[in-house]
GROMACS .gro file of C-alpha atoms in nm:
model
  373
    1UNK     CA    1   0.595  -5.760  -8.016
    2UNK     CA    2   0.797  -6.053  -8.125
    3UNK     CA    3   0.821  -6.203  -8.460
    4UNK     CA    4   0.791  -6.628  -8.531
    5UNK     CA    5   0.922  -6.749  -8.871
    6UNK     CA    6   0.584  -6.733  -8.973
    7UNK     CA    7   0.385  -6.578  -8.734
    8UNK     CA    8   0.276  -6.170  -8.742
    9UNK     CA    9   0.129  -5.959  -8.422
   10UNK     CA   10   0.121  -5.627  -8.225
   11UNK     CA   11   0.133  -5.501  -7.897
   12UNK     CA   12  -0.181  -5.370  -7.737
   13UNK     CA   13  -0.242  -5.035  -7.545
   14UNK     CA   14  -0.561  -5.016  -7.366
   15UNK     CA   15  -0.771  -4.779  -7.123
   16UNK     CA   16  -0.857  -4.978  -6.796
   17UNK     CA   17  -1.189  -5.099  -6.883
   18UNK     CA   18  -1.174  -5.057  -7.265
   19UNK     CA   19  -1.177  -5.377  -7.491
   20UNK     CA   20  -0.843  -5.525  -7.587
   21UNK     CA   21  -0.818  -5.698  -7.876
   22UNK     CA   22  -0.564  -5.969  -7.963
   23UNK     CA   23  -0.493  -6.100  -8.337
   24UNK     CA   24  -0.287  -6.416  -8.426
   25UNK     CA   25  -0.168  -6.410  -8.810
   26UNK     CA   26   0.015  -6.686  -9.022
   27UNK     CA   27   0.182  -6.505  -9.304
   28UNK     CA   28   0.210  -6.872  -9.524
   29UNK     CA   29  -0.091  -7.098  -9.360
   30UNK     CA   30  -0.063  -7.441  -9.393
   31UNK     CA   31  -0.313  -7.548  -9.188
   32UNK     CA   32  -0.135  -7.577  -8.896
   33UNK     CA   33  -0.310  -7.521  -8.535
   34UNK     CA   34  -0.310  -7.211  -8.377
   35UNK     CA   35  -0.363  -7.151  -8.017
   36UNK     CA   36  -0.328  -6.855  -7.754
   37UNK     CA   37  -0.217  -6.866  -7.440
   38UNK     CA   38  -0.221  -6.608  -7.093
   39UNK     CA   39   0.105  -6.454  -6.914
   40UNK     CA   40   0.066  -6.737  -6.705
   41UNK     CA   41   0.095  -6.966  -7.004
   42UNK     CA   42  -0.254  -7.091  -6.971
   43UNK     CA   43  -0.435  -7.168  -7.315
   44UNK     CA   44  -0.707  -6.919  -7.395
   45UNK     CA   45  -0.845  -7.044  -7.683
   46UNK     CA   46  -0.712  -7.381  -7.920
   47UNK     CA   47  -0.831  -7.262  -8.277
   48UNK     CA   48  -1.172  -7.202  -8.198
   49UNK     CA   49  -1.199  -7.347  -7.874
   50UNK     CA   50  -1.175  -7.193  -7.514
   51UNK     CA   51  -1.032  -7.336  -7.266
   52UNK     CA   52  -1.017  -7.104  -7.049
   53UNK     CA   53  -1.294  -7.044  -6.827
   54UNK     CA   54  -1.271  -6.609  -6.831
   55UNK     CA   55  -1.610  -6.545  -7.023
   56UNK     CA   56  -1.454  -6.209  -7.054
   57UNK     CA   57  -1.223  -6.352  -7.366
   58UNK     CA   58  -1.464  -6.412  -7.668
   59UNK     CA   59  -1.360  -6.493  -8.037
   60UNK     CA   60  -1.396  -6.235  -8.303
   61UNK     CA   61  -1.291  -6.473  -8.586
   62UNK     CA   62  -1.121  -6.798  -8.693
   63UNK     CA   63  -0.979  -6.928  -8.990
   64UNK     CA   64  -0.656  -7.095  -9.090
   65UNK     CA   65  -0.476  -6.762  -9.123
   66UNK     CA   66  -0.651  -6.596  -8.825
   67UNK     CA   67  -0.699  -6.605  -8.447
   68UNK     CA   68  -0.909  -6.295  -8.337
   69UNK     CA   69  -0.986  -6.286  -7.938
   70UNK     CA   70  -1.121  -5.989  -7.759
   71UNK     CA   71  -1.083  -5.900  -7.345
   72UNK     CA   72  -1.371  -5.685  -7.232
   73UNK     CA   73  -1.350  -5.498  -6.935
   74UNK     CA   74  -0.990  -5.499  -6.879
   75UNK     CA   75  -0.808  -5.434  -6.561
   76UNK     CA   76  -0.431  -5.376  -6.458
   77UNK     CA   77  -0.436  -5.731  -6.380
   78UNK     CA   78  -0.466  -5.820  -6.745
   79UNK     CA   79  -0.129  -5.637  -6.793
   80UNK     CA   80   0.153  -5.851  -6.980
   81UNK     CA   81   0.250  -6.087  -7.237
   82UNK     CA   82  -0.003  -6.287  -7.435
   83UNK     CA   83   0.176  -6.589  -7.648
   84UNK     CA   84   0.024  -6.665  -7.955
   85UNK     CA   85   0.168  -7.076  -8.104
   86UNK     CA   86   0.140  -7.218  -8.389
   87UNK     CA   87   0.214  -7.622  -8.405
   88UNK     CA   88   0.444  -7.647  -8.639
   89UNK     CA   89   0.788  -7.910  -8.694
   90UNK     CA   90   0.956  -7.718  -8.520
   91UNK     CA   91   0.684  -7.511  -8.289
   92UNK     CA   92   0.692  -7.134  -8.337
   93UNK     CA   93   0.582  -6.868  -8.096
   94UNK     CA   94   0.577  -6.484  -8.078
   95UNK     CA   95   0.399  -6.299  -7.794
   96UNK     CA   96   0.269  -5.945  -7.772
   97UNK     CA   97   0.246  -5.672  -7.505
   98UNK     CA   98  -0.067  -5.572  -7.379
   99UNK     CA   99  -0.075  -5.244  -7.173
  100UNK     CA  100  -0.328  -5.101  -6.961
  101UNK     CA  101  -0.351  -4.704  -6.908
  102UNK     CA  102  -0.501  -4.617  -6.578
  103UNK     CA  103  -0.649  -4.206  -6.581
  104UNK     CA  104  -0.639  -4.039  -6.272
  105UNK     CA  105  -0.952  -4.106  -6.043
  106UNK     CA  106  -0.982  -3.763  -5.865
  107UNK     CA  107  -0.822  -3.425  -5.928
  108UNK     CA  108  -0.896  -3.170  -5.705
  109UNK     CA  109  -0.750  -2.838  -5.616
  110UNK     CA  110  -0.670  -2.715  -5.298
  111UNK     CA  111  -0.621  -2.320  -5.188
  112UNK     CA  112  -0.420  -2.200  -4.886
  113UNK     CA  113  -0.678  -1.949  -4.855
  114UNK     CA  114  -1.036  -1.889  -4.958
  115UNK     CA  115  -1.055  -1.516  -4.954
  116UNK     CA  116  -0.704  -1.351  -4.995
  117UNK     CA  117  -0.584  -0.972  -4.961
  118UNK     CA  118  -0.401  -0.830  -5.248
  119UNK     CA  119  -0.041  -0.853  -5.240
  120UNK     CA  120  -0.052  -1.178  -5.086
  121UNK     CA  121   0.086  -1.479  -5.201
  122UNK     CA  122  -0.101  -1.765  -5.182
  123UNK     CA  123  -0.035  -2.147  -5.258
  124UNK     CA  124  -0.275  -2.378  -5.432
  125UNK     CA  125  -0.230  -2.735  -5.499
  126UNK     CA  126  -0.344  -2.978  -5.739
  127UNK     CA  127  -0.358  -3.374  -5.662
  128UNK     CA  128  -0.412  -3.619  -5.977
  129UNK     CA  129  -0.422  -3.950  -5.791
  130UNK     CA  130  -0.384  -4.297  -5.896
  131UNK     CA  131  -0.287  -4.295  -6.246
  132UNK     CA  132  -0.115  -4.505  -6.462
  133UNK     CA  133   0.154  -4.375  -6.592
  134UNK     CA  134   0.210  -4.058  -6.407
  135UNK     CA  135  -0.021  -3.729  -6.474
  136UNK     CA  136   0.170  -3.410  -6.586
  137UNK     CA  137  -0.013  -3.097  -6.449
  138UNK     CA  138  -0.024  -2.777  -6.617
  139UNK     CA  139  -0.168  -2.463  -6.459
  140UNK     CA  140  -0.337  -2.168  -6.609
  141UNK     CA  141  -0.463  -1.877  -6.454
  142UNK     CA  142  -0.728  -1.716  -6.710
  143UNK     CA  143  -0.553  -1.797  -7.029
  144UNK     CA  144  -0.191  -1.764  -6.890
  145UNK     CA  145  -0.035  -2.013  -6.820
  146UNK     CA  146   0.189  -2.052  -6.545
  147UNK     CA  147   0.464  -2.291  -6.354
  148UNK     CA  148   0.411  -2.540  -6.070
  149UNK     CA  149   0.620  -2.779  -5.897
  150UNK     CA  150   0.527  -3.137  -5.909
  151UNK     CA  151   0.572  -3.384  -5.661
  152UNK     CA  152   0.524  -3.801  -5.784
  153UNK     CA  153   0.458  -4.058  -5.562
  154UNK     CA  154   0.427  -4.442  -5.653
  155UNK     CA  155   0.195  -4.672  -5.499
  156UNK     CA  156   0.206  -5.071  -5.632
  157UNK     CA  157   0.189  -4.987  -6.000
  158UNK     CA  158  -0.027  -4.684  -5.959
  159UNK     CA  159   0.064  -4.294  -5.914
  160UNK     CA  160   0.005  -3.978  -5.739
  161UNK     CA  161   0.127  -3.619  -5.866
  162UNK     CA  162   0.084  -3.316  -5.614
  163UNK     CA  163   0.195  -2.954  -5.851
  164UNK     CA  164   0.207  -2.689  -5.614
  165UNK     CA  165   0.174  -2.329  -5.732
  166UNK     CA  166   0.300  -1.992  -5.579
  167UNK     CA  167   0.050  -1.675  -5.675
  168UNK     CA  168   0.057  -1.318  -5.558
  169UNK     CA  169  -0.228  -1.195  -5.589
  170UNK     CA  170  -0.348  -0.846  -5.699
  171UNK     CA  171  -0.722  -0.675  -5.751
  172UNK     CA  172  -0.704  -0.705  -6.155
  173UNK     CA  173  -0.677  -1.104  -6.001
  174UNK     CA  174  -1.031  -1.056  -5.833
  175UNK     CA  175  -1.297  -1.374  -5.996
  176UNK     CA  176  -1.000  -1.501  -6.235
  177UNK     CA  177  -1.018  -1.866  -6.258
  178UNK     CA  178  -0.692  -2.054  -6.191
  179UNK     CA  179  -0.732  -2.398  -6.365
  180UNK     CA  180  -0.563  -2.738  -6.299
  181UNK     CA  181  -0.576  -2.940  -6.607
  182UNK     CA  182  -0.401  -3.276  -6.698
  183UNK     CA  183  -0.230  -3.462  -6.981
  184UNK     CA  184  -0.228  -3.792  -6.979
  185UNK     CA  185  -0.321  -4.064  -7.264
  186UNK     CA  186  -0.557  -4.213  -7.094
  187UNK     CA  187  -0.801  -3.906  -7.041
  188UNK     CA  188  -0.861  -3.547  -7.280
  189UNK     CA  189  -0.951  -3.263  -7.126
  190UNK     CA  190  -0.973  -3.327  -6.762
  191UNK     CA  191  -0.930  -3.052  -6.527
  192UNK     CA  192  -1.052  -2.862  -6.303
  193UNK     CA  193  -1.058  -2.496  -6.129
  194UNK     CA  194  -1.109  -2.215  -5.878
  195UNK     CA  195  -1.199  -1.875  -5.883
  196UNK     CA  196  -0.971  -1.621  -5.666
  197UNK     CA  197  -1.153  -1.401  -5.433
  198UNK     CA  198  -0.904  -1.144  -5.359
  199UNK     CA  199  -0.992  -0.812  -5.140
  200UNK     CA  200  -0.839  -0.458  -5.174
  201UNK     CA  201  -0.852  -0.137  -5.031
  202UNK     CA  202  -1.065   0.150  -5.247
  203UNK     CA  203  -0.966   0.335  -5.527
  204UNK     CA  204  -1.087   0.684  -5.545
  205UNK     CA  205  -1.171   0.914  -5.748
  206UNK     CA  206  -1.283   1.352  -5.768
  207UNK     CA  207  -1.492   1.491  -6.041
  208UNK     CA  208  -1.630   1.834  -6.059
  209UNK     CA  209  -2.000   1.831  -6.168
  210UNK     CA  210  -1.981   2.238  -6.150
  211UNK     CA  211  -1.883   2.437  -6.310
  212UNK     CA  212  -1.830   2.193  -6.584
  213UNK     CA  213  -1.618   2.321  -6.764
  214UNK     CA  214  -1.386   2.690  -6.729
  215UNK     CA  215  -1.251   2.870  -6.410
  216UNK     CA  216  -1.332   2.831  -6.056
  217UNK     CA  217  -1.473   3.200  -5.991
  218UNK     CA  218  -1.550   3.460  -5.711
  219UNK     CA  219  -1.900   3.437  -5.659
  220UNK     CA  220  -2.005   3.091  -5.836
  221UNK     CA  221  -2.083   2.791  -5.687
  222UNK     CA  222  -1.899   2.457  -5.675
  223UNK     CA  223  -1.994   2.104  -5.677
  224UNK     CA  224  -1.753   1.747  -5.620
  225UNK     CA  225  -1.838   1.452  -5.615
  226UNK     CA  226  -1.640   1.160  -5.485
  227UNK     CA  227  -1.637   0.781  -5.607
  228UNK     CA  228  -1.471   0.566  -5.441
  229UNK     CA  229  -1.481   0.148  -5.513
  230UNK     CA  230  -1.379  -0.134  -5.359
  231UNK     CA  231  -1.376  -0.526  -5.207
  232UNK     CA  232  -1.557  -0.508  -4.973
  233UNK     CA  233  -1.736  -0.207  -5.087
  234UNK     CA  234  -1.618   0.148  -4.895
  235UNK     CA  235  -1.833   0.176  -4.601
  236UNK     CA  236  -1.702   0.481  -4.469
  237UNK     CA  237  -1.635   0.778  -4.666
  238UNK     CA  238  -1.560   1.168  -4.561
  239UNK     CA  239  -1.452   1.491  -4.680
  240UNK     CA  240  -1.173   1.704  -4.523
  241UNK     CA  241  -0.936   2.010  -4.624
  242UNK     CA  242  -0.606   1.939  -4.625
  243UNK     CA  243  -0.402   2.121  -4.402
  244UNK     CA  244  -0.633   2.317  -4.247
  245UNK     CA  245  -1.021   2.347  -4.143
  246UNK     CA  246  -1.328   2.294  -4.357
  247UNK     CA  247  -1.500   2.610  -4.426
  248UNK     CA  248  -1.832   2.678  -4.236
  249UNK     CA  249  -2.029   2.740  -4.540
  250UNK     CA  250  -1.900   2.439  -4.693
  251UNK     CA  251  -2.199   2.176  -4.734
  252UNK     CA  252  -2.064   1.780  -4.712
  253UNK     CA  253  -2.352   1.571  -4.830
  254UNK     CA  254  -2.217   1.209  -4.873
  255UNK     CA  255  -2.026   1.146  -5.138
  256UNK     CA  256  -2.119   1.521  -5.216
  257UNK     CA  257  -1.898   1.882  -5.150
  258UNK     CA  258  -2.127   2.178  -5.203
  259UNK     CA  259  -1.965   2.552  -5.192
  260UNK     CA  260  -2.263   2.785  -5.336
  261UNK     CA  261  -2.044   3.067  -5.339
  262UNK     CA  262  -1.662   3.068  -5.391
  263UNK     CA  263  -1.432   3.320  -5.249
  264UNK     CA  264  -1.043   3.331  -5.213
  265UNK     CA  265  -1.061   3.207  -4.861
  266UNK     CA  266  -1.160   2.887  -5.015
  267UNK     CA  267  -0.880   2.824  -5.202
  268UNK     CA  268  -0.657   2.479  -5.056
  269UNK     CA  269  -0.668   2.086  -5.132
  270UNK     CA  270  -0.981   1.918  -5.060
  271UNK     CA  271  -0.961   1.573  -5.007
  272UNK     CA  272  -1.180   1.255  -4.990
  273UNK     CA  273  -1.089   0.984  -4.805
  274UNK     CA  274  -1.302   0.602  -4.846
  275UNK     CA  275  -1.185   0.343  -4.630
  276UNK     CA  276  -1.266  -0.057  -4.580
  277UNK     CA  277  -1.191  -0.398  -4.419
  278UNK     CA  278  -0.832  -0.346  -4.651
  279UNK     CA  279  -0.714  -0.033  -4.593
  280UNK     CA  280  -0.766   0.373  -4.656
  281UNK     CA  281  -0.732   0.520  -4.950
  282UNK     CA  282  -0.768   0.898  -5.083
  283UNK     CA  283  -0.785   1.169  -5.390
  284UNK     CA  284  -0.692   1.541  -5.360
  285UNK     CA  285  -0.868   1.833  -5.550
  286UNK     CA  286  -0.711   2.115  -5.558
  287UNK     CA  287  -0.913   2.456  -5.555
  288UNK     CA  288  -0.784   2.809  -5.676
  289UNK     CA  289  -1.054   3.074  -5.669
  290UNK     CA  290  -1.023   3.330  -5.986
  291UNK     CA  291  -1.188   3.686  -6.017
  292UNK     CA  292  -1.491   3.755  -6.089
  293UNK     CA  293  -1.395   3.919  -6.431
  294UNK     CA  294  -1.079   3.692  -6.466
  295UNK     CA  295  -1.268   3.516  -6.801
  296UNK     CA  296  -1.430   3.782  -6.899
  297UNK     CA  297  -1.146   4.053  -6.928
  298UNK     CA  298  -0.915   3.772  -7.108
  299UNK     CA  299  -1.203   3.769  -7.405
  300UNK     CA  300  -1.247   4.144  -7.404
  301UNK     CA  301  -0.854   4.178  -7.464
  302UNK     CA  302  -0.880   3.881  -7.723
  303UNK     CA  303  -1.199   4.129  -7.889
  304UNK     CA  304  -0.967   4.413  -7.852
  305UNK     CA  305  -0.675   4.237  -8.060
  306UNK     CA  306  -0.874   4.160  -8.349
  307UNK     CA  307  -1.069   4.506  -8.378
  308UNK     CA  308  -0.704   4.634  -8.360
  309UNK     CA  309  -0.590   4.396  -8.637
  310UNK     CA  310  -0.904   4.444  -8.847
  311UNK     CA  311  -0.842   4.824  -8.861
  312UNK     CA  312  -0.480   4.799  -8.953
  313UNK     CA  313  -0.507   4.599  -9.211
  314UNK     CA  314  -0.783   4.822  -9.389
  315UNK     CA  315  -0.557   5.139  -9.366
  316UNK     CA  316  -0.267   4.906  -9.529
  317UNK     CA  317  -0.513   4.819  -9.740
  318UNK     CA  318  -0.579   5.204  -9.839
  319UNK     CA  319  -0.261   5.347  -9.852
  320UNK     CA  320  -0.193   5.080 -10.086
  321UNK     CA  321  -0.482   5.150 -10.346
  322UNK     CA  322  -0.344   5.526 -10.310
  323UNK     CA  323  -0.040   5.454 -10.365
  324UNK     CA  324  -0.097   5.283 -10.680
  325UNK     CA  325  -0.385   5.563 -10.795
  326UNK     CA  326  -0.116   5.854 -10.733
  327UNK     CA  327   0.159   5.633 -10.978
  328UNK     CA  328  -0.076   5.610 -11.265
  329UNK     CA  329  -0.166   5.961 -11.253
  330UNK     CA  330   0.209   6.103 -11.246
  331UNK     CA  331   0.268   5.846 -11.523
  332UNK     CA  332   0.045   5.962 -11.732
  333UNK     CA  333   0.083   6.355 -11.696
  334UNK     CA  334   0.471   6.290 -11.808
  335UNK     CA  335   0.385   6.160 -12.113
  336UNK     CA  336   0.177   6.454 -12.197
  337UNK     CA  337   0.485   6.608 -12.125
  338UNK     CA  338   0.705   6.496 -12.340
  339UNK     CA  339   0.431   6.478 -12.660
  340UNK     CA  340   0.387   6.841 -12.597
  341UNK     CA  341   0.772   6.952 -12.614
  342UNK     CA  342   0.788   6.729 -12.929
  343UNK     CA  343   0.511   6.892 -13.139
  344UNK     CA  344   0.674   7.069 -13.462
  345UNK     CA  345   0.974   6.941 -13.419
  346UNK     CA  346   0.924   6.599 -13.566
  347UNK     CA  347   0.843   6.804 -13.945
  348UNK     CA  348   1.149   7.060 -13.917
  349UNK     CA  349   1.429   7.032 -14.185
  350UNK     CA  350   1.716   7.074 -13.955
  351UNK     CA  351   1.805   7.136 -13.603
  352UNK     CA  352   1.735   7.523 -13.632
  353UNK     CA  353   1.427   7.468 -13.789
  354UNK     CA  354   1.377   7.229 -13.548
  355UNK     CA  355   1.433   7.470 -13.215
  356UNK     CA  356   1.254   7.750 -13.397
  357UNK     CA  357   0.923   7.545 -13.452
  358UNK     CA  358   0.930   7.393 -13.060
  359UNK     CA  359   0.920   7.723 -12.939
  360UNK     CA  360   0.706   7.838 -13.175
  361UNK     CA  361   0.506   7.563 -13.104
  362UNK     CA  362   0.509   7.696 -12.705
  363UNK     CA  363   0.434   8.061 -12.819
  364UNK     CA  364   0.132   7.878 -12.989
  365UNK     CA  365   0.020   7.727 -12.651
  366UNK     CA  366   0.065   7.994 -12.476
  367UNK     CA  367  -0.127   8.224 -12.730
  368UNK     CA  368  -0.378   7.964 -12.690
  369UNK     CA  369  -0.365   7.941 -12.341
  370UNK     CA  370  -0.394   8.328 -12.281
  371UNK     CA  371  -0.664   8.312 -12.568
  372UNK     CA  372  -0.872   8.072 -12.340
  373UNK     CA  373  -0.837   8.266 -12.055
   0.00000   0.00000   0.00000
């Protein structure tokens, strides 16, 4: 924008297409004329008059303090600097700036390779082209977003970005969509994306359906089964022992390992082994055959413990209440005791009368005594 002595106006920034609009504004009118002309100096409209034969330039309003004019359908050819006049002693002039944003007119992605294996790293580009100014691209892969490498090149007044992006791909990666998405202020939310196909080999897994839960025992039977998943899906699966031969009454049905009745011989690492377009992958069981009793005698020795403990603490128990039974009764007897020695002696008027009526007092229990008898 540039400012008259009396003249007021602002630069214009417009989508190509969008409407411009231009305004002409006399701070202190005096009815002068005001007129507006083209980059190429041509006059657009003269107050309220046009010109100009471009029907895509119409008036929005008119008045002494006001020239309104609107472009319609603007292109990149519109771009530049529009003069606005007013016929003054001396003339005065100011122009303003109008702008045309141009949003990119294709974005597409494109993927080194369709289907990749895991631990690969694949490239993938994205091309925003002919855009005005340039396009930044940002890449995301799910909601993470990640770092690309852009490339700009400049055609007339138009340009083309090319980001390239480096991914190594893993399984977790597997129908993840890698998005190419664009800022520019031309254009909101424009973008596009892909979804990775990645293959890997299987992963594989061992449970035991039986015995569900305890020891692995002489005489019981034993049942695995193996799952094993992949992309593509496993199509060939097997059982083997580790380190030495299956045994004979072993029964491999599928994904299925039967033994309906274990013995030592049995024991070793069992292994199933799934394998695809990818690779081979495996999981180990490993089998230890117990006694027969090997359960059972541990819970008769826990049994055994308790009854043990049970009857110790009730002879603790006993010897206790005895214990305390046996001290009241001795307590009690010795003060029988000593009231007995002390009858007659309490009423005597000195010590000889004293000694003489104790034992007189025992000659008295013994009389009695031998009288009872």
């Amino acid at each position: 924008m540039s400012d008259g002595q009396n003249l007021v106006t602002e630069d214009v920034t417009v989508v190509e297409g969008d409407v411009a609009t231009i305004s002409c504004r006399v701070k202190n009118s005096d009815d002068s004329v005001i007129q507006l002309l083209n980059p190429n100096r041509q006059t657009i409209y003269f107050r309220d008059f046009r010109p100009l034969k471009d029907s895509r330039f119409q008036l929005v309003n008119f008045s002494n303090s006001e020239l309104r004019v609107s472009l319609t359908n603007v292109s990149i050819s519109d771009e530049g600097r529009y003069f606005c006049q007013l016929y003054t002693d001396p003339p005065q002039e100011i122009y303003t700036t109008i702008t045309v944003l141009v949003p990119p007119r294709n974005l597409v992605i494109d993927i080194q390779k369709e289907i990749a294996v895991e631990g690969e790293e694949i490239e993938l580009n994205c091309t925003a082209m002919a855009s005005r100014p340039a396009t930044t691209i940002r890449w995301f892969k799910g909601n993470k977003e990640l770092t690309g490498k852009s490339e700009v090149e400049q055609w007339s007044d138009m340009y083309t970005v090319t980001s390239q992006l480096l991914l190594k791909v893993g399984r977790e990666d597997d129908g993840v969509p890698v998005i190419c998405l664009v800022d520019h202020p031309a254009v909101k939310d424009l973008q596009t994306q892909r979804y990775l196909e990645v293959m890997y080999k299987p992963q594989v897994r061992v449970s035991q359906n039986y015995p569900v839960q305890g020891l692995t025992r002489e005489g019981e039977p034993l049942e695995l089964t193996c799952a094993a998943f992949g992309k593509p899906q496993p199509t060939d699966m097997r059982w083997l022992r580790v380190d030495d031969e299956m045994p004979q009454h072993v029964v491999v049905s599928g994904s299925n390992l039967l033994i309906s009745n274990l013995n030592k011989t049995d024991n070793g690492t069992y292994r199933c082994e799934a394998s695809n377009a990818v690779g081979k992958s495996h999981a180990d069981y490993m089998l230890f055959v117990y006694d027969s009793r090997a359960g059972e005698e541990g819970a008769i020795r826990s049994v055994d413990h308790a009854v043990v403990g049970g009857v110790v603490a009730v002879v603790v128990f006993a010897m206790l209440c005895l214990l305390i039974i046996l001290g009241r009764y001795f307590a009690r007897h010795k003060g029988t005791y000593f009231t007995h020695e002390a009858k007659g002696a309490d009423d005597a008027a000195d010590a000889d009368t004293a000694i003489i009526n104790a034992e007189g007092g025992q000659n008295n229990s013994e009389e009695k005594k031998e009288y009872f008898i």
